[in-house]
GROMACS .gro file of C-alpha atoms in nm:
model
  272
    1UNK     CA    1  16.597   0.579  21.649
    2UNK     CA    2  16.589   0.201  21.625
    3UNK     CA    3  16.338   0.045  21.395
    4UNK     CA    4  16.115  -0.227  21.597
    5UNK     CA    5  16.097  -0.556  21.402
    6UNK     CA    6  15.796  -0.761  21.379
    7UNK     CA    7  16.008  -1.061  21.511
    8UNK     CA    8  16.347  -1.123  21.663
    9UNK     CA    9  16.664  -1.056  21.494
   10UNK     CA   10  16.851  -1.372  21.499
   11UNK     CA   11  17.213  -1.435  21.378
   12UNK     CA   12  17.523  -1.643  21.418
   13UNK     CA   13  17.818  -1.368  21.504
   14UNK     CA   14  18.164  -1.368  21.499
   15UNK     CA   15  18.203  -1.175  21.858
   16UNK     CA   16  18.571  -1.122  21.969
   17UNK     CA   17  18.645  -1.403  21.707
   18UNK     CA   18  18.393  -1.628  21.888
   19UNK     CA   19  18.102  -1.763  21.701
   20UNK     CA   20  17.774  -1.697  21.948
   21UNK     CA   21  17.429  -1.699  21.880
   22UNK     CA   22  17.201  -1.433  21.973
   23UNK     CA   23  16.859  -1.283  21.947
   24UNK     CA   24  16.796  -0.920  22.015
   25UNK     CA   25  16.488  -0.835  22.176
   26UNK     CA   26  16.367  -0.461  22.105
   27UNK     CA   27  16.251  -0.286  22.439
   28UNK     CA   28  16.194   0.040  22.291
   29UNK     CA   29  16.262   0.251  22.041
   30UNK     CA   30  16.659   0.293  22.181
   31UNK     CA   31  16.707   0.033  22.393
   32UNK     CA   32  16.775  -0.327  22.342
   33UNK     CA   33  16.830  -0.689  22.522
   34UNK     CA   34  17.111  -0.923  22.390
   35UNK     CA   35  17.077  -1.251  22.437
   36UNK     CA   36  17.365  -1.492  22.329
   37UNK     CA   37  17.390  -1.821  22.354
   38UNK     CA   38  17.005  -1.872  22.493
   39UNK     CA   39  17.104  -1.652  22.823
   40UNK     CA   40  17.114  -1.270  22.878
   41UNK     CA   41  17.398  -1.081  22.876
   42UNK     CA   42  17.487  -0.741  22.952
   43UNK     CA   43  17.574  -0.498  22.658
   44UNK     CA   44  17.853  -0.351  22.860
   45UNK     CA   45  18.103  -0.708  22.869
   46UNK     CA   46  18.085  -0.671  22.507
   47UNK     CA   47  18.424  -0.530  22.350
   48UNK     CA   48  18.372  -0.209  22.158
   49UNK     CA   49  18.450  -0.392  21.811
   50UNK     CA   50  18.186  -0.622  21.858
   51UNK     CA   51  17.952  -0.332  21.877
   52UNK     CA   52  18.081  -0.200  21.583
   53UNK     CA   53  18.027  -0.529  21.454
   54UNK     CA   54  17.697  -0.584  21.582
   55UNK     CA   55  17.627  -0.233  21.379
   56UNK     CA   56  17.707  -0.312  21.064
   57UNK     CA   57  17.494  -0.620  21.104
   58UNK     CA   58  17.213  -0.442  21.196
   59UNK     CA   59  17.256  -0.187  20.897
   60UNK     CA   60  17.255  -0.460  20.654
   61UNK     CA   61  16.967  -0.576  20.783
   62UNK     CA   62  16.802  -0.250  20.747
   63UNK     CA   63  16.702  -0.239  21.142
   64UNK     CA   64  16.999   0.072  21.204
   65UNK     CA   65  16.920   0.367  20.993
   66UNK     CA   66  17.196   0.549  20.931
   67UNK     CA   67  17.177   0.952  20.901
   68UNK     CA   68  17.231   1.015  20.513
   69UNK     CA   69  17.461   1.308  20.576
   70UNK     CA   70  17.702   1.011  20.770
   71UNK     CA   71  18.026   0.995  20.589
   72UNK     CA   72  18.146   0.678  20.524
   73UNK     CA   73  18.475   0.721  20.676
   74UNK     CA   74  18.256   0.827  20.996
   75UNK     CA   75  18.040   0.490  20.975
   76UNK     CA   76  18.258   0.289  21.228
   77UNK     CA   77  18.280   0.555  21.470
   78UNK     CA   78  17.844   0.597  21.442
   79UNK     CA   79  17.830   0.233  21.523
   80UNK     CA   80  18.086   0.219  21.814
   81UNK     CA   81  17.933   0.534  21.997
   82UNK     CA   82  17.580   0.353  21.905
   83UNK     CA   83  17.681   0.093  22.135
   84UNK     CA   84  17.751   0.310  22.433
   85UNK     CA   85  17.402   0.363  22.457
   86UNK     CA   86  17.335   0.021  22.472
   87UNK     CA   87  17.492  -0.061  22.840
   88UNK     CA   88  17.193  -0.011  23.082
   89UNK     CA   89  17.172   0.210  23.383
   90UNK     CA   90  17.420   0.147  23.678
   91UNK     CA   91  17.313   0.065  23.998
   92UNK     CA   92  17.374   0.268  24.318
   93UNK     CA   93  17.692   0.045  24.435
   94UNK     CA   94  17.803   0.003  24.088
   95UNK     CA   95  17.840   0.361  24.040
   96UNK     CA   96  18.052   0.375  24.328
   97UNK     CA   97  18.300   0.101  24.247
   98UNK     CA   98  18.339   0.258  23.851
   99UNK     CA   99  18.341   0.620  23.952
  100UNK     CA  100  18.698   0.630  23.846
  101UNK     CA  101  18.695   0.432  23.556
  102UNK     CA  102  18.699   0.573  23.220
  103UNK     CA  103  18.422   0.369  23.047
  104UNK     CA  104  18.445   0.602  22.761
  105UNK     CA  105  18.823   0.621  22.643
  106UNK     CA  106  19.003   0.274  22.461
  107UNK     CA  107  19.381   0.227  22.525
  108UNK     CA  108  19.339   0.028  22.184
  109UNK     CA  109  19.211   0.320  22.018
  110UNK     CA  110  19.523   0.571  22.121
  111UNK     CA  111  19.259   0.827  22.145
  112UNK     CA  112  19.383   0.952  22.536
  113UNK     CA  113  19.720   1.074  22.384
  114UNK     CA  114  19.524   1.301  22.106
  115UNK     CA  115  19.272   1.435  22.372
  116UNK     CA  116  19.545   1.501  22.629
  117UNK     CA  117  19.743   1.716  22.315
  118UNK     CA  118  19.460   1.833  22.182
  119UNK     CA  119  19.315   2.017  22.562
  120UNK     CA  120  19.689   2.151  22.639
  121UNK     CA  121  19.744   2.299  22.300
  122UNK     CA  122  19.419   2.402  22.233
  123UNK     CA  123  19.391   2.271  21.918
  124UNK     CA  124  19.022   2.386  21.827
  125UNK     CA  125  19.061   2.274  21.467
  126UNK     CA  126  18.945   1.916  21.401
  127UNK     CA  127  19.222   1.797  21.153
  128UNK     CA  128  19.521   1.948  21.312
  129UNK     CA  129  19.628   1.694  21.551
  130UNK     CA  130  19.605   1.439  21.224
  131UNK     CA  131  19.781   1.661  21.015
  132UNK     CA  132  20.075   1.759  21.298
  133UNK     CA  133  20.044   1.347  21.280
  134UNK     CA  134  20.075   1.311  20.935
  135UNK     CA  135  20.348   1.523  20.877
  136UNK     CA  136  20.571   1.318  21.185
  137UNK     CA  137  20.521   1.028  21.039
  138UNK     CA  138  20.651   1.162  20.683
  139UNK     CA  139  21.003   1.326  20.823
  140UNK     CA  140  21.042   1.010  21.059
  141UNK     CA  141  20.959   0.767  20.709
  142UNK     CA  142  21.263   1.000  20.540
  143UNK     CA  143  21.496   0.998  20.841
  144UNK     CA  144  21.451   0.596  20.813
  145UNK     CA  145  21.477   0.642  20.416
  146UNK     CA  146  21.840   0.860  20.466
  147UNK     CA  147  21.981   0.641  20.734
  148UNK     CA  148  21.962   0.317  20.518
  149UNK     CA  149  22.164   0.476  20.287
  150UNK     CA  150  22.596   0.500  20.355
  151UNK     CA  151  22.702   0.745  20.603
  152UNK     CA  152  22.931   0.827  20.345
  153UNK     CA  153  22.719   0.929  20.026
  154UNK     CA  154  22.720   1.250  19.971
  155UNK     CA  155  22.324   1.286  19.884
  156UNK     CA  156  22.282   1.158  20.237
  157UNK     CA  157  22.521   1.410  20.424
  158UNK     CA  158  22.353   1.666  20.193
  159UNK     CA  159  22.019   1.581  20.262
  160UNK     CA  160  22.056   1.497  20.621
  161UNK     CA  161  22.222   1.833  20.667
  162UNK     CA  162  21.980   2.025  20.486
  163UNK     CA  163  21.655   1.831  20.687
  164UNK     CA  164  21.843   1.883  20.994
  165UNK     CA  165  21.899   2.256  20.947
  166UNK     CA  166  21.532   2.319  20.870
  167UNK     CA  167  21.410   2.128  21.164
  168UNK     CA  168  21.606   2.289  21.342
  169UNK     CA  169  21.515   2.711  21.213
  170UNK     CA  170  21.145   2.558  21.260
  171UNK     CA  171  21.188   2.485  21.636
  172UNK     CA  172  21.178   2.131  21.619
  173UNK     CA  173  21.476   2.053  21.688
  174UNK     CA  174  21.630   2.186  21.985
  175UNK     CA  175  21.980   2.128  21.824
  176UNK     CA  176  22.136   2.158  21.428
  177UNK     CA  177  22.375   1.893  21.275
  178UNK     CA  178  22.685   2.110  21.402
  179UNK     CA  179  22.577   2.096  21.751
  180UNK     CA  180  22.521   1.721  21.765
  181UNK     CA  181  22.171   1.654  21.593
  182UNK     CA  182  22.139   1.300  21.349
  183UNK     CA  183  21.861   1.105  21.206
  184UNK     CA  184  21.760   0.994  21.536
  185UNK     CA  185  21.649   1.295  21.687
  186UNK     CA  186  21.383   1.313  21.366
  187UNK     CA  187  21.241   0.994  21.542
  188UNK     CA  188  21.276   1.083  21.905
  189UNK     CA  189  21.200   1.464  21.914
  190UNK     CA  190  20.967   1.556  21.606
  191UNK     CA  191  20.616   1.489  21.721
  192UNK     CA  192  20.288   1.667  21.737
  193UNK     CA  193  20.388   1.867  22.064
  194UNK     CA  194  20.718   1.987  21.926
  195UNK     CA  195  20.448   2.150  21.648
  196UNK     CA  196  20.197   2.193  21.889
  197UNK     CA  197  20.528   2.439  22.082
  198UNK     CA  198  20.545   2.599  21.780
  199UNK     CA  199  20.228   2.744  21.767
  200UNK     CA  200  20.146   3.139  21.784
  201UNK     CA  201  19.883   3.141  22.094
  202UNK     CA  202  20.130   2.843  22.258
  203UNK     CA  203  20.463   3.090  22.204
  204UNK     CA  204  20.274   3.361  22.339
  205UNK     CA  205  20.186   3.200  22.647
  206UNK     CA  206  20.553   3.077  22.706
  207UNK     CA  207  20.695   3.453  22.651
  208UNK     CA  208  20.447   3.555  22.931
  209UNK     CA  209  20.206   3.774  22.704
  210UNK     CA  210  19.887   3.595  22.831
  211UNK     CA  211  19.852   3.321  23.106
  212UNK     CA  212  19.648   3.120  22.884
  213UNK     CA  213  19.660   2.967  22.526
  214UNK     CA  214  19.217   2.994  22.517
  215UNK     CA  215  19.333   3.363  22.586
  216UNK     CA  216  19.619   3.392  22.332
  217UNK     CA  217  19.371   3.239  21.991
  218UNK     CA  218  19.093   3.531  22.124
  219UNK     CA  219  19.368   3.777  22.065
  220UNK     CA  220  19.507   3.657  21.773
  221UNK     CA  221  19.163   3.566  21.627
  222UNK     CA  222  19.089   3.947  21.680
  223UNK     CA  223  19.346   4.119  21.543
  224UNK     CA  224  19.559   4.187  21.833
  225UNK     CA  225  19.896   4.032  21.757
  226UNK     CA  226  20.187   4.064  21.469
  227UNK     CA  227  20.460   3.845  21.374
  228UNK     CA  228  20.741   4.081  21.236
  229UNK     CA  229  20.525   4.351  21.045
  230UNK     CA  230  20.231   4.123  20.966
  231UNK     CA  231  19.894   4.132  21.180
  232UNK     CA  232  19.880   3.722  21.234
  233UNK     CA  233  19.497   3.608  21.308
  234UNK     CA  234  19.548   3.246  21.288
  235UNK     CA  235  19.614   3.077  21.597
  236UNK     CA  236  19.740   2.796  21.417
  237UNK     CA  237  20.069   3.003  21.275
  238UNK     CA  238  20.366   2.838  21.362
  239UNK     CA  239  20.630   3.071  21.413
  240UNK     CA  240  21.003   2.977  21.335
  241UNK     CA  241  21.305   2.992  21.574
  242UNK     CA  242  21.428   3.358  21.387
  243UNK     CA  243  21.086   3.520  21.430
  244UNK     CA  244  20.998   3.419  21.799
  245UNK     CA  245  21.188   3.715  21.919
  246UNK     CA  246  20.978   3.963  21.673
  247UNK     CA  247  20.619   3.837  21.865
  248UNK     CA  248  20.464   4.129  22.010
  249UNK     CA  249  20.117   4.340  22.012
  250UNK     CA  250  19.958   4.562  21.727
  251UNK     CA  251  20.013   4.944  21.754
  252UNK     CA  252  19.676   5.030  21.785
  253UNK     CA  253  19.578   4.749  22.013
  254UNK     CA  254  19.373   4.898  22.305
  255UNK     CA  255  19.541   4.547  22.466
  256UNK     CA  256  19.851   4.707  22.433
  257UNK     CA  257  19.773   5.028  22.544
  258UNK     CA  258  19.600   4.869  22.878
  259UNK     CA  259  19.928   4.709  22.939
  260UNK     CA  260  20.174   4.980  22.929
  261UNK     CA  261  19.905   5.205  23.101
  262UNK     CA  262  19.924   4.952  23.390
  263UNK     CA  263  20.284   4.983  23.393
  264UNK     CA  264  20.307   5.316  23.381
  265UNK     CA  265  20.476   5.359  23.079
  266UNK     CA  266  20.179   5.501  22.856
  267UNK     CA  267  20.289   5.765  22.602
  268UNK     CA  268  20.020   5.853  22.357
  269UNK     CA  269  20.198   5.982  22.073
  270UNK     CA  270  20.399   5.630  22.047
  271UNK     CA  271  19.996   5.510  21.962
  272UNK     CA  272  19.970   5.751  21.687
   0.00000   0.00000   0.00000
């Protein structure tokens, strides 16, 4: 909830890299009018750093609370989805003419690619697209590292060969040094998806076990799945390019047993 000032909050602010004066009028308790420059203007031609701007102005001048459980890594994205609230209702022919338009998602905040990943894969866990990130961006820094070196050191045909091979025995890579693989297919072919494919519930769904990777983490998450000998309940496993073939259902799974009943091909003492 907004705190109502006595008076109106007045400022010169740097908006888009624009000096403008405004004054913000307090309607109620959550909404607001911006006026800049002496004449109204709507909240929604503002860019979304200038709300995240206008935020931290209004924080320091103690007329934004901010929750106290609010990281402070989390601050700019409060004030950014604060300003989404700030855009008043659409009319009736304005709602036509933007019902396609995604108000909501930023091109300059590369957020469309993670949420696209993130709803194919279903990656349920907050940090794992960041992580999957993280660690692309470390193997593509050491491909770079490797290839300034001379193609004919030895610690860079070493290492090259041994990164290479790895990638490759992880699934990464879809082919090894010998078969034509070099730095540049760290760059071009290691990215979150290629993890993302390498995932237990995403395997599963490509070997035909289940029709759907929601339906492939409820299995695994209960207990229905093994990887080798092991019982596997994280959906987030990542199974290599030697154990893919060695993906298959518990003993005791009653999953199991439904599926070779419906094939006729139930024998109970194989359940034992």
């Amino acid at each position: 909830m907004l705190r109502n000032p006595e008076h109106l909050t007045s400022a010169n602010l740097p908006f888009s890299s624009v000096s403008l004066r405004i004054k913000i009028i307090f309607l109620s308790s959550y909404t607001v009018r911006i006026i800049v420059n002496n004449s109204t203007t709507s909240a929604g031609y503002l860019e979304k750093n200038d709300f995240v701007f206008l935020g931290k102005f209004l924080y320091d001048q103690q007329v934004l609370p901010v929750p106290t459980r609010l990281k402070k890594e989390h601050l700019q994205s409060h004030f950014a989805s604060w300003g989404a609230i700030m855009v008043r209702k659409l009319k009736h022919h304005e709602q036509r003419l933007l019902r396609k338009v995604d108000l909501i998602t930023y091109k300059s905040d590369r957020s469309h690619r993670e949420a696209a990943v993130r709803q194919r894969y279903h990656l349920t866990h907050p940090l794992d697209y960041s992580k999957y990130n993280a660690l692309c961006g470390r193997l593509c820094q050491l491909a770079h590292l490797l290839a300034n070196l001379d193609p004919a050191d030895p610690y860079r045909v070493e290492m090259e060969t041994v990164m290479l091979e790895k990638l490759h025995q992880m699934g990464l890579l879809k082919q090894n040094r010998g078969q034509g693989a070099g730095l540049s297919s760290v760059a071009k072919d290691v990215t979150v998806s290629a993890f993302c494919r390498r995932r237990l519930g995403v395997l599963m769904t490509r070997t035909g076990m289940v029709e759907h990777v929601g339906t492939a983490h409820k299995f695994i998450e209960q207990g229905h799945v093994r990887v080798g000998t092991e019982v596997v309940t994280d959906p987030a496993f990542l199974v290599s390019r030697g154990m893919e073939d060695f993906v298959t259902w518990v003993d005791g799974s009653k999953v199991k047993r439904q599926i070779l009943q419906y094939r006729e091909k139930l024998d109970d003492f194989d359940l034992l």
